[in-house]
Structure formats: C-alpha cells, structure tokens
Amino acid sequence: MAAETGQRSLFDKVWDQHAVLTREDGQSLLWIDRHFFHEGSHHAFNQLKARGAGVARPDLTIGVADHYVPTRGRDAPIADAAVRGMVEGMEANAARHGTRLFGLHDPRQGIVHVVGPEQGLTLPGTTIVCGDSHTSTHGAFGAMAFGIGASEVAHVLMTQTLWQRRPRRMRITVDGALTPGVGAKDVALAIIARIGADGAQGHAVEYAGSTVRGFSMEARLTLCNLAIESGARCGMVAPDETTLRYLRGRPFAPKGADFDAAAEAWMALPSDPGAAFDREVSLAGNEIAPVVTWGVTPEDALPVTMAVPDPGKTPDPARAGQIRDALDYMGLRPGQPLAEVPIDRVFIGSCTNSRIEDLRAAAAVLAGRRARVPGLVSPGSSLVKRQAEEEGLDRIFREAGLEWVESGCSMCVGMNGDQVPPGERCASTTNRNFRGRQGPRARTHLMSPAMVAAAAVAGHLTDVRPMLEGRN
Ligand SMILES: CC(C)[C@H](C(=O)O)[C@@H](O)C(=O)O
Ligand code: SF4
C-alpha cells in the first residue's frame, strides 16, 4: 500500500532496494551489503567446510575478534586453551577464506558493533547482518541491521543473500530536551520499560523526534543497540547532517566526489512525511529521569528515584510471581528505595556504552573522586582506548581506583574470563541483566555510564544529577 501512495518509510526504502525477489509465502531474498562475524561464527564456518563451500564475497565479509579476547596481558599467549582456540579459530577461518579481519593484534580491533561504525564500514541505506543479536546497533546510520543465527550466517557466507519475512513498521518518537545527566541509555531503558521486552516483536523500529534528532551518533548507537531488548527486528535512525559529519573521512567510507554522491542518496532515505507505520509510540524526553534496572530483564527498569516494586501490590498474579523470582535472584526487598541498593563493583564497557562520549560522561563524574568499589573500564575499541588516553580519561579512571583495560566484550558476557564473582552486585553499562549474564549468580543493574560512575563513587545506586552540579 505504502508503495502505491509513494509514501515510504526509511525501512521500506532500504528493504525495497535490497529485496531481490519475493516468494509466494511472503519471504524475500535480500542482498546483504556487509556481513560481520566474530568468534561465535565457527559453527557456520564448519558448515561451509562440511560442504566444501567457499565464501561468496570475502570483500563484504568482515571478522572482528571481540567476545573472547583478553583485556589484560595481550602480548602473552592466551592462557586458557579453549579461549585461545576461539580467537585463533576465527583468524584461521578469515585467512582460509580471504575475508577482512580486525584480529586480536590489529590496532583497529574492538567490539564488532563499535568497529563497524568507527571504520566507516557501516553506512546509511545498507543491509548489515552478523551472528549477534546486537547487530541492531548499526541501524543508527539508517542501515537495516539485524542479528542472524548460525545457519543463516552460513547462508550469507555462501551466497551474500538471506531469506527474510518483511517485518511490520513501528515508529517510536521521543520529543523534547533531556535533563542534564539523562542520556540515550536512559531513553532506551525508558522505552523498553514502557513497551516491554517483547513490545516491538516482529517490527522494524524507527526512532524519531527532536530528542533523537539532537542525539550524536554515539547516542543513536546506544539507542539502536537496545532495540533488540524490546524484541525489535531492527532499530533505525534516519541519516542527517550528524550522520554525514560522522562518516566523512572514515577509512572505509566513500571519498571525495563518491562521498558527495553517496550523501545525496543517503539524504533521500528518511521516511516520507506521509509514510505509514503499523504502530506508533511516543515519549516525552523531559519526563525521563536516570533509569536503573532492578530485575532480570531490561524491561525491569525504573527511575532511580523510585523503589523496588512490591509483588504483593501487583494485581496480575503471573507478573507478581515474576517479580518475586527476580527479587529473590537479585537479593532485593520489595519497597526498598533503589538509591539505597549497595553495589560491589562496576563495569563500564560493551557495545552499548563504550564509545568515547560514554567514557567522557563517566569520567566527568569520576574526575577528582574515588570509587568505593572495584571496577573495570573496557573501551569499545582499541582506537577509542587510544583517544581516551590522549584525552587523559584513563588517568581519571585509574585515579578513581578503577582498572583501565583493553577493548572487547569483557564483563558484558564474561566469555573471556572477566566475570562478576558469584552473588556480587554490579552496576553496569551493558544491555542485558539476565540471570548469570556477567557470571554464575552475578547480579546486574543496567544504567548509563554517568550513573555507573555515580554508583561507583557512592558505593550504591544513586541519582547522578546532584553529582553533576557545578561540573561542565
Ligand atoms: C555471543 C553472541 C552470539 C551474543 C549475541 O547474540 O548477542 C552476545 O553478543 C550477547 O550479547 O549475548
Ligand atoms: S559487548 Fe556484550 S552485547 Fe555487545 S556483542 Fe559483546 S557480548 Fe554482545
């Protein structure tokens, strides 16, 4: 219908440009512009091996070592044989098939969802896949980017195409100015708290409104990173001047006249004024307070000024049961003020919040202060690490008593051995607070980098806003 009226959304335009053909059952064969892979790709590469198949477009296939890489002592061989096998196995697959690779020792190494944008590999109007759920991150550029499973990874490796059912369209509009100390992470968590962890299921989400337009690329990346935590197939932000400014001069972005020609095409991508959406949700930016999670899914999120929910006061018995179980796992009391929850450690990192602006936001709170708890700061890429060091942010973190380490997924998921010890409570800039996510029996509270820094200083969850008074 939308096509008939000529009024198409950003998503419609990108989809239509990539659908090679559509079957009677509604599935379309999409051309894939960029295929990122990390260490988890070994199942798919094994499928290729079993069939004696090759990679169709090694030039569009990009490996990044992130999930298993050590964050300390990179010059020594990786001690754990299983972890070493994952990193080396991926490097061997990249070499065998001649794909691009940002491996463990590459100065551009980092978390795949940080490296793609940083290198200018992530471009507006492209289709991007990776065997990783947080591939939605790349949608910040107006790309259609989504995570795929192992057999789909094998399909893309062999054909550079993928069968997909066209999702419905949802627009989430956030308007108005945010209060200082409130950022994209708070907006993203507020959205998930509002619509639920499956609220956007089956939908391609476009984030719109003046708040989003005013966001930097870093902030848009945080927003789209969390699209998957509301169940969305992908999250997108329309390209604009902010997008162009970020991309110009990036290593893999088009250069010179090619950039100008590309930019013209990208600027035609934003949704037409009358484009149809299957669902609309809107939030007022000025009403959003710093948010923390109290439970075991990202939708268990509340403003830090509120209290832990009381299952006894929850009318729906099923929900009351979930809350009771979550509080039991998290070691929290119903009605306990969130700002009184003590923490044992902090983690600043992950594809959600480890870019330079995130580190600056945390450092702005930590400067001249001491953390009461231990913690880890892992920049999103080796280039972010270098830039942060040039800006002296590493010194601020170290002087506060936090550990400044190399780039990777690190304590977001703990696959490289960086884990929260059993029973400990961690204030974390990551995107998932599932049971055991940061280590067996670990308890995770999700929040923004500024809020994690504030929690580190206070030794408990706390509202960052008073700590920012009198600072920048
Ligand atoms: C290990 C990987 C496949 C996984 C994902 O799909 O997202 C991880 O990155 C995560 O964040 O849980
Ligand atoms: S940083 Fe965390 S969420 Fe992001 S890709 Fe790595 S494990 Fe997944």
PDB file of C-alpha atoms and ligand atoms in Angstrom, residues 38 66-67 111-113 132-134 225 349-352 408-410 412-413 415 430-432 437, ligand 2:
ATOM      1  CA  HIS A  38      33.029 -12.722  15.473  1.00  0.00           C
ATOM      2  CA  ASP A  66      35.765  -9.360  20.488  1.00  0.00           C
ATOM      3  CA  HIS A  67      33.891 -11.912  22.603  1.00  0.00           C
ATOM      4  CA  ILE A 111      33.749  -4.800  19.694  1.00  0.00           C
ATOM      5  CA  VAL A 112      32.270  -5.539  16.268  1.00  0.00           C
ATOM      6  CA  HIS A 113      29.400  -3.054  16.775  1.00  0.00           C
ATOM      7  CA  ASP A 132      24.971 -11.453  17.010  1.00  0.00           C
ATOM      8  CA  SER A 133      21.769 -10.043  18.429  1.00  0.00           C
ATOM      9  CA  HIS A 134      23.135  -6.543  18.994  1.00  0.00           C
ATOM     10  CA  ASN A 225      21.817  -1.225  20.383  1.00  0.00           C
ATOM     11  CA  GLY A 349      32.099  -1.092  28.587  1.00  0.00           C
ATOM     12  CA  SER A 350      30.171  -3.143  25.946  1.00  0.00           C
ATOM     13  CA  CYS A 351      28.745  -2.269  22.538  1.00  0.00           C
ATOM     14  CA  THR A 352      26.037  -0.310  24.365  1.00  0.00           C
ATOM     15  CA  GLY A 408      36.477  -6.373  23.973  1.00  0.00           C
ATOM     16  CA  CYS A 409      33.115  -7.701  25.175  1.00  0.00           C
ATOM     17  CA  SER A 410      34.800  -8.378  28.517  1.00  0.00           C
ATOM     18  CA  CYS A 412      29.370  -7.759  29.423  1.00  0.00           C
ATOM     19  CA  VAL A 413      29.151 -11.522  28.932  1.00  0.00           C
ATOM     20  CA  MET A 415      33.347 -15.218  27.871  1.00  0.00           C
ATOM     21  CA  THR A 430      25.775  -3.163  29.389  1.00  0.00           C
ATOM     22  CA  ASN A 431      22.483  -4.232  27.810  1.00  0.00           C
ATOM     23  CA  ARG A 432      21.472  -7.495  29.470  1.00  0.00           C
ATOM     24  CA  ARG A 437      24.851 -12.949  32.411  1.00  0.00           C
TER      25      ARG A 437
HETATM   26  S1  SF4 B   2      29.593  -6.258  24.134  1.00  0.00           S
HETATM   27 FE1  SF4 B   2      28.095  -7.601  25.071  1.00  0.00          FE
HETATM   28  S2  SF4 B   2      26.194  -7.237  23.991  1.00  0.00           S
HETATM   29 FE2  SF4 B   2      27.842  -6.393  22.756  1.00  0.00          FE
HETATM   30  S3  SF4 B   2      28.342  -8.002  21.320  1.00  0.00           S
HETATM   31 FE3  SF4 B   2      29.709  -8.213  23.079  1.00  0.00          FE
HETATM   32  S4  SF4 B   2      28.683  -9.654  24.432  1.00  0.00           S
HETATM   33 FE4  SF4 B   2      27.151  -8.964  22.968  1.00  0.00          FE
END
